[in-house]
Amino acid sequence: MSFNPTPSQALLLFGLLAAHGECAQANVMPAVTKADREALENAKLISVEKKGRGLYLSLSDAGWNWAAGNLSAELPPAHLTLHEMLARLGEFLEKNDETLAAFIGAKPKEKDEPKPIAAKRKSTRTSSKTAASAKEQKPGKTTKAKAGTGTERKPGKTPKPRPPSATALRKRIEVAYLALTGGRKNESVRLARLRRELSDLDRTVVDAALGRILKGDKKASLMRHDDPNQLDQADHAAAFSPAGEPFHIIWIAS
């Protein structure tokens, strides 16, 4: 007996297709319902695997075949543009005798984080300057003052601390993430909670680190939350919006 996915189930299949056929359920937007997931799993179009405390979804061969033959399948009304784009893609593949699998391609390898060479040099240079300054300072001249004379020097402005290096920031984010999940990975954490955990850092510093994650990180990823009913004012205020598209959630894989 053939199985005809509903519009929302078809959207889930195409969402996995866009992720090269597999990804964590938490990365699929709109949020996956249990009914749709189980229906597709029972129809052998997807496989579901438990990873940590989350689920990992993969298109089966049957799922790939269904997607290749149904690029013009009906989708929810809110996704009319995607429906039209997929239909044009189907026409292009047929006209050029190409396969959907060749068009999607293999999942790219994740890039390793760059080594913090610049940060190390800066640290060494700062240490050298501090040592040189200590040698030049004459003992007793600036710190001694007679008691009760009122000649003690007033402390100057406290210098603003330098932001941590890119590697140190990435580590801080992961430590904060694990503190919020009870030491577990493969869980979604709202940026509103993460920012509160990193409240000692300027927002611009945290945003710079989130931007690096968005460009490509070995384990971490940012996600959007498309259901406004599940977002509160704190979520909107804490969103990371580098190009006008807000991200509300961070995920770190094991």
PDB file of C-alpha atoms in Angstrom, residues 135-142:
ATOM      1  CA  LYS A 135      62.071  47.117  35.598  1.00  0.00           C
ATOM      2  CA  GLU A 136      61.811  50.830  34.777  1.00  0.00           C
ATOM      3  CA  GLN A 137      59.713  51.655  37.831  1.00  0.00           C
ATOM      4  CA  LYS A 138      61.739  53.034  40.715  1.00  0.00           C
ATOM      5  CA  PRO A 139      60.788  51.465  44.016  1.00  0.00           C
ATOM      6  CA  GLY A 140      59.103  53.643  46.620  1.00  0.00           C
ATOM      7  CA  LYS A 141      58.540  56.720  44.440  1.00  0.00           C
ATOM      8  CA  THR A 142      54.917  56.216  43.519  1.00  0.00           C
TER       9      THR A 142
END
